mmCIF file of N, CA and C in Angstrom:
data_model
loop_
_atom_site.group_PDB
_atom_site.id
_atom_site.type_symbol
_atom_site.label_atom_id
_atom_site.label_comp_id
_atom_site.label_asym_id
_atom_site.label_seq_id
_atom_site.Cartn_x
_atom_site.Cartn_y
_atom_site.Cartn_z
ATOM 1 N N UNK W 23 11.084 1.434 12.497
ATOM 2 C CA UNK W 23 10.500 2.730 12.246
ATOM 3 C C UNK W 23 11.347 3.434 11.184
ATOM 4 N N UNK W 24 10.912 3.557 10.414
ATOM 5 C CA UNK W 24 11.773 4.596 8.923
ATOM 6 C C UNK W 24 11.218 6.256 9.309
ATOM 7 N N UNK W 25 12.234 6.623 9.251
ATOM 8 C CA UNK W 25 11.880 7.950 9.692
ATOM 9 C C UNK W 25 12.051 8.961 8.572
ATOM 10 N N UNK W 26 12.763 8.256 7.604
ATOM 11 C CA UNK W 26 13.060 9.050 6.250
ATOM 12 C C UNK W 26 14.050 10.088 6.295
ATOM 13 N N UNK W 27 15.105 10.175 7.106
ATOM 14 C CA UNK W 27 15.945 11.198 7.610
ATOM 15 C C UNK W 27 15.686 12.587 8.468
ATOM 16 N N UNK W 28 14.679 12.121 8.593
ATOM 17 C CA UNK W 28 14.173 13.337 9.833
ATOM 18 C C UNK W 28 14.123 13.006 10.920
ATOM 19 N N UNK W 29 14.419 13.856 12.348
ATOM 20 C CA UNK W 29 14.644 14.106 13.358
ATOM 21 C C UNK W 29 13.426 14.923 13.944
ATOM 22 N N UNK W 30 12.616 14.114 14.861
ATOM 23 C CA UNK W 30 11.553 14.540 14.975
ATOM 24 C C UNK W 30 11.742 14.831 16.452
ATOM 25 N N UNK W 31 11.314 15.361 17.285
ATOM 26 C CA UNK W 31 10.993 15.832 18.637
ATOM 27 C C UNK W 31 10.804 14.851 19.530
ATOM 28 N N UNK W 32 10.062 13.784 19.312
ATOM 29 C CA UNK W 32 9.104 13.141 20.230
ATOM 30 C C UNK W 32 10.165 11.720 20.182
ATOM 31 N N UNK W 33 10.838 11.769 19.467
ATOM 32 C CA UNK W 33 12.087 10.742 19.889
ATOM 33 C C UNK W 33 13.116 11.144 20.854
ATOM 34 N N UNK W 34 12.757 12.085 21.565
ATOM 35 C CA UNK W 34 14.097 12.886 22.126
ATOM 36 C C UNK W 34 13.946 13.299 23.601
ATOM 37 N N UNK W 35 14.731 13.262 24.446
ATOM 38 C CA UNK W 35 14.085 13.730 25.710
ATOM 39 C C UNK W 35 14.489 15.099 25.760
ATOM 40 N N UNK W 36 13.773 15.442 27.284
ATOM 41 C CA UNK W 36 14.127 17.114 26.936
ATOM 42 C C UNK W 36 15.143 18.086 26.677
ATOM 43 N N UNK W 37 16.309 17.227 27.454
ATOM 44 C CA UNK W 37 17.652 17.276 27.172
ATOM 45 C C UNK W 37 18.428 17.752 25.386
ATOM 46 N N UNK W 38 18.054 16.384 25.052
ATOM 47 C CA UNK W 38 18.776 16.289 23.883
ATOM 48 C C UNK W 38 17.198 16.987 23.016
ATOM 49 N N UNK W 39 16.295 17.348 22.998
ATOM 50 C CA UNK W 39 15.214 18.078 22.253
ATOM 51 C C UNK W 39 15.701 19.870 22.257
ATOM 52 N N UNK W 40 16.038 20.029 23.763
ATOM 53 C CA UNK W 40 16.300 21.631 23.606
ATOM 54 C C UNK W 40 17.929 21.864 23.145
ATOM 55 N N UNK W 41 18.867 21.000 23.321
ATOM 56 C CA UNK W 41 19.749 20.803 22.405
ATOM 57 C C UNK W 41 20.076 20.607 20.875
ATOM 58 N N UNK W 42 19.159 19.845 20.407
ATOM 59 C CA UNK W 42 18.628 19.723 19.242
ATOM 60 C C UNK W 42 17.999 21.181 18.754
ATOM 61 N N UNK W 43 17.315 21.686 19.586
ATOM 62 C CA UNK W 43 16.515 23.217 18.692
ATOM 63 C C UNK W 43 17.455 24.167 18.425
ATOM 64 N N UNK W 44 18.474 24.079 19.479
ATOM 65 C CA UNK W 44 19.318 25.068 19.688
ATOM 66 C C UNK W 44 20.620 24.821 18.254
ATOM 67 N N UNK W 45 20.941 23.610 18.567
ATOM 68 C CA UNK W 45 22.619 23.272 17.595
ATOM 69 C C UNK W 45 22.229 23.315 16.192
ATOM 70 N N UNK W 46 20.528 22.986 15.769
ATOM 71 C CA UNK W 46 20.171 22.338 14.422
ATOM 72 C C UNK W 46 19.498 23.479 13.810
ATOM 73 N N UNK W 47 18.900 24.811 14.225
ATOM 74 C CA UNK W 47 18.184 26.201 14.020
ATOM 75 C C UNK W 47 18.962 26.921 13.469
ATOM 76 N N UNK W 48 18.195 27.004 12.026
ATOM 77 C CA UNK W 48 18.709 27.259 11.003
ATOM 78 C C UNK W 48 19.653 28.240 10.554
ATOM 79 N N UNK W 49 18.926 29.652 11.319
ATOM 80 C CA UNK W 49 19.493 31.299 11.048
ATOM 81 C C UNK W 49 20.855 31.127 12.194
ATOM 82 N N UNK W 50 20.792 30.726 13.288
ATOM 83 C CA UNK W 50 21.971 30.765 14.225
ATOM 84 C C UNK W 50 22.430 29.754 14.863
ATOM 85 N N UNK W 51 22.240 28.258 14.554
ATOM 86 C CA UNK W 51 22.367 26.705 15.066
ATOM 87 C C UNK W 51 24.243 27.064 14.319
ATOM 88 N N UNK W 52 24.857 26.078 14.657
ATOM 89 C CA UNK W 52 26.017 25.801 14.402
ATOM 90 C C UNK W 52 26.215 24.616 13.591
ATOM 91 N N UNK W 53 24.813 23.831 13.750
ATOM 92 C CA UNK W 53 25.017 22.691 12.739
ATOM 93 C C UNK W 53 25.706 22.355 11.544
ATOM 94 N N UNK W 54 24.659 23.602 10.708
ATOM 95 C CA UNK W 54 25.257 23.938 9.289
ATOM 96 C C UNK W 54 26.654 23.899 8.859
ATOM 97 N N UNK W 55 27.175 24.461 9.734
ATOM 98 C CA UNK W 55 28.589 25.060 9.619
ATOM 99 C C UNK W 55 29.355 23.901 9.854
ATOM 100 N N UNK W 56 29.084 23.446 10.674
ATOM 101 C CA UNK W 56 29.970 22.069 11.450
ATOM 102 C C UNK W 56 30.059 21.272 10.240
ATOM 103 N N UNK W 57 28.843 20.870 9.969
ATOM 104 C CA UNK W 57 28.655 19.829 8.736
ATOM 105 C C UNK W 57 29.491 20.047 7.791
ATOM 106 N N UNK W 58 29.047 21.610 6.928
ATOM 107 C CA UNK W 58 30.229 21.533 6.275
ATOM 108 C C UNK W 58 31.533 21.559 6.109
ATOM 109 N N UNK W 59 31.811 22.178 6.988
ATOM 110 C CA UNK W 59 33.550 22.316 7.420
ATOM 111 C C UNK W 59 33.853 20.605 7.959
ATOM 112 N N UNK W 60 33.218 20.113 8.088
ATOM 113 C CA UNK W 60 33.720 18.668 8.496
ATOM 114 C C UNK W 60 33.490 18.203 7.245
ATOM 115 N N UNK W 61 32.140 17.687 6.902
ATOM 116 C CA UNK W 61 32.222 16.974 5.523
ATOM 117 C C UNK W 61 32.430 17.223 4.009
ATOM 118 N N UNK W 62 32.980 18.641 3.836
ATOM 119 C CA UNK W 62 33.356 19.118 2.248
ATOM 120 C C UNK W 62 34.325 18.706 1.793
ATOM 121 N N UNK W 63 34.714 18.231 0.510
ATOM 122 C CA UNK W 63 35.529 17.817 0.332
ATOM 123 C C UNK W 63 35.980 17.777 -1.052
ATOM 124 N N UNK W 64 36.860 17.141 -1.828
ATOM 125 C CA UNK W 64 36.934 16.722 -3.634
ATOM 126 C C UNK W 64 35.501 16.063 -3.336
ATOM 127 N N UNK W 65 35.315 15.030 -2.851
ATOM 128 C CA UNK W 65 34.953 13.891 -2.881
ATOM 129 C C UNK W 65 33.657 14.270 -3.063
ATOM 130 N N UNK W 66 33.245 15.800 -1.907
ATOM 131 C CA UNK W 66 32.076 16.013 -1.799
ATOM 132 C C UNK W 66 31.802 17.499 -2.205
ATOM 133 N N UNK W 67 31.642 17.668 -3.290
ATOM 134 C CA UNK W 67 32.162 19.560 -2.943
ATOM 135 C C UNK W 67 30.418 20.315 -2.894
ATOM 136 N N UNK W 68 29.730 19.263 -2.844
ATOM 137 C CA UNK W 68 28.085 19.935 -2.671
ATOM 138 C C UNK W 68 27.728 19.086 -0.823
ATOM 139 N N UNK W 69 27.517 20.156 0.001
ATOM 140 C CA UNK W 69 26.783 19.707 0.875
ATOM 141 C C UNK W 69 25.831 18.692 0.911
ATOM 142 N N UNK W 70 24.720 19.075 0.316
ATOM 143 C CA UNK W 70 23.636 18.323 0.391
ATOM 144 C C UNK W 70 24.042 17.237 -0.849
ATOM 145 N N UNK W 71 25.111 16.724 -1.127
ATOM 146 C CA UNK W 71 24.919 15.137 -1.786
ATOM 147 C C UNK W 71 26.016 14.634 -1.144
ATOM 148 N N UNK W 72 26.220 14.508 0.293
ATOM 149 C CA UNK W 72 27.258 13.967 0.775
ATOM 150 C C UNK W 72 27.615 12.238 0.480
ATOM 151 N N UNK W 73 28.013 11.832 0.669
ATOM 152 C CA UNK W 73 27.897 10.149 0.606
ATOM 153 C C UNK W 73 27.536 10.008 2.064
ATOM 154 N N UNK W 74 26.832 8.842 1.645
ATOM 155 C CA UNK W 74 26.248 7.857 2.947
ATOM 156 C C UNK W 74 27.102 6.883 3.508
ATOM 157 N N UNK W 75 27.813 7.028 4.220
ATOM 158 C CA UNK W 75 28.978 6.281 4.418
ATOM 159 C C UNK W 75 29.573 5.713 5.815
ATOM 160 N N UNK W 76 29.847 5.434 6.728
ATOM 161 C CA UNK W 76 30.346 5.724 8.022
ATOM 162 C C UNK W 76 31.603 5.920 8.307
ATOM 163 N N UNK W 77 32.126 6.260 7.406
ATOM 164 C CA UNK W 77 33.367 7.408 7.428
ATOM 165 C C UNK W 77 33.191 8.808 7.832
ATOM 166 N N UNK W 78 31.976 9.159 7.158
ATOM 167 C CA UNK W 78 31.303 10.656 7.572
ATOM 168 C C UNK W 78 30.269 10.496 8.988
ATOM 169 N N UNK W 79 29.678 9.432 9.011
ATOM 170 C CA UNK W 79 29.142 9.398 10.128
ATOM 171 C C UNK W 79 29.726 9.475 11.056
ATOM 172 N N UNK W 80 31.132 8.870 11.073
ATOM 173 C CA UNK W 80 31.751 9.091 12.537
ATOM 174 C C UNK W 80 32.711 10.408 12.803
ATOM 175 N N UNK W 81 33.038 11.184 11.219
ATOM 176 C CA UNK W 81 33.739 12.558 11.282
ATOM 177 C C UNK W 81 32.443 13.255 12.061
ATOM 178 N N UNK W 82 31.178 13.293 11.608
ATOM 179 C CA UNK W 82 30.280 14.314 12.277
ATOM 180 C C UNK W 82 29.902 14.173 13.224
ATOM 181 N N UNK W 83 29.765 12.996 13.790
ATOM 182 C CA UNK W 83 29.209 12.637 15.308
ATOM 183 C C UNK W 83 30.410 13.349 16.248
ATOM 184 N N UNK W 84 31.383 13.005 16.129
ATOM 185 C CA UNK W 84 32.518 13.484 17.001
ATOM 186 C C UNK W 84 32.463 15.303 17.197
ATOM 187 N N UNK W 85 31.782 15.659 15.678
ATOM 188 C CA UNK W 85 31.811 16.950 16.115
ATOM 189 C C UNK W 85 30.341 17.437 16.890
ATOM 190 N N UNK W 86 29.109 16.295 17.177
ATOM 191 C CA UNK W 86 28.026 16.738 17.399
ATOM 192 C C UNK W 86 28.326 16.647 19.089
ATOM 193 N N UNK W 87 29.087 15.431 19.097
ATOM 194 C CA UNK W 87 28.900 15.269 20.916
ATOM 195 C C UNK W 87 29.929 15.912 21.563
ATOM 196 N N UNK W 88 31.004 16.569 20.880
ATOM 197 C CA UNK W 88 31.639 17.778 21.426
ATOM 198 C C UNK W 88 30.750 18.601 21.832
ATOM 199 N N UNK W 89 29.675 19.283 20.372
ATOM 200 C CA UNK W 89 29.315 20.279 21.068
ATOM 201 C C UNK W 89 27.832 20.271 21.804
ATOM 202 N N UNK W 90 27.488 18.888 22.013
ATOM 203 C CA UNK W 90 26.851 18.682 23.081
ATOM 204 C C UNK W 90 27.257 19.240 24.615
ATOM 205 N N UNK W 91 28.568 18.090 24.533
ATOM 206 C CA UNK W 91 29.194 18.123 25.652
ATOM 207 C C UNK W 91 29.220 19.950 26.613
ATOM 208 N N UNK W 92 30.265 20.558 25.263
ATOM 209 C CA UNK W 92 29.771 22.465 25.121
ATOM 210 C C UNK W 92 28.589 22.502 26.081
ATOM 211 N N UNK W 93 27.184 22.246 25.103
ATOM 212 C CA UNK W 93 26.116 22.713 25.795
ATOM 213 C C UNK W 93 25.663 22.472 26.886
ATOM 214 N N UNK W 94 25.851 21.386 27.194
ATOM 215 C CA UNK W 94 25.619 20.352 28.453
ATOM 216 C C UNK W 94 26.278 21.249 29.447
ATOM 217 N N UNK W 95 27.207 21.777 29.661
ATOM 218 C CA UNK W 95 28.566 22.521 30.835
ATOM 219 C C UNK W 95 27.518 23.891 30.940
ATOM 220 N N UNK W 96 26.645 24.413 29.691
ATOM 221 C CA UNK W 96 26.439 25.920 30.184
ATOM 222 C C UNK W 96 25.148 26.029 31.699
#
């Protein structure tokens, strides 16, 4: 399934869907922020042309399932 980099709903259970609306929403999600403060860099100094890499994949995951974890406790 190519999903083309989107994150769609109906892959998700309800769990990780109302988690998802909440961390990834745009005006007050924390996503944004995370992303960049984790992945900016020389290397990268524009957000949106990060490299595709799994160097960054595993800097951002670590910060996504933290704040899963966060949400999960409230």
């Amino acid at each position: 399934m190519n999903l083309d980099g989107v994150l769609i709903g109906e892959l998700l259970n309800k769990i990780g869907f109302n988690f998802a609306m909440e961390y990834f929403e745009f005006d007050n999600g924390e996503y944004i922020n995370d992303y960049e403060e984790t992945l900016s860099s020389e290397d990268n100094p524009d957000i949106f042309r990060v490299k595709n890499n799994w160097e960054y994949y595993h800097k951002i995951t670590k910060i996504i399932d933290k704040r899963f974890e966060k949400w999960n406790k409230k």
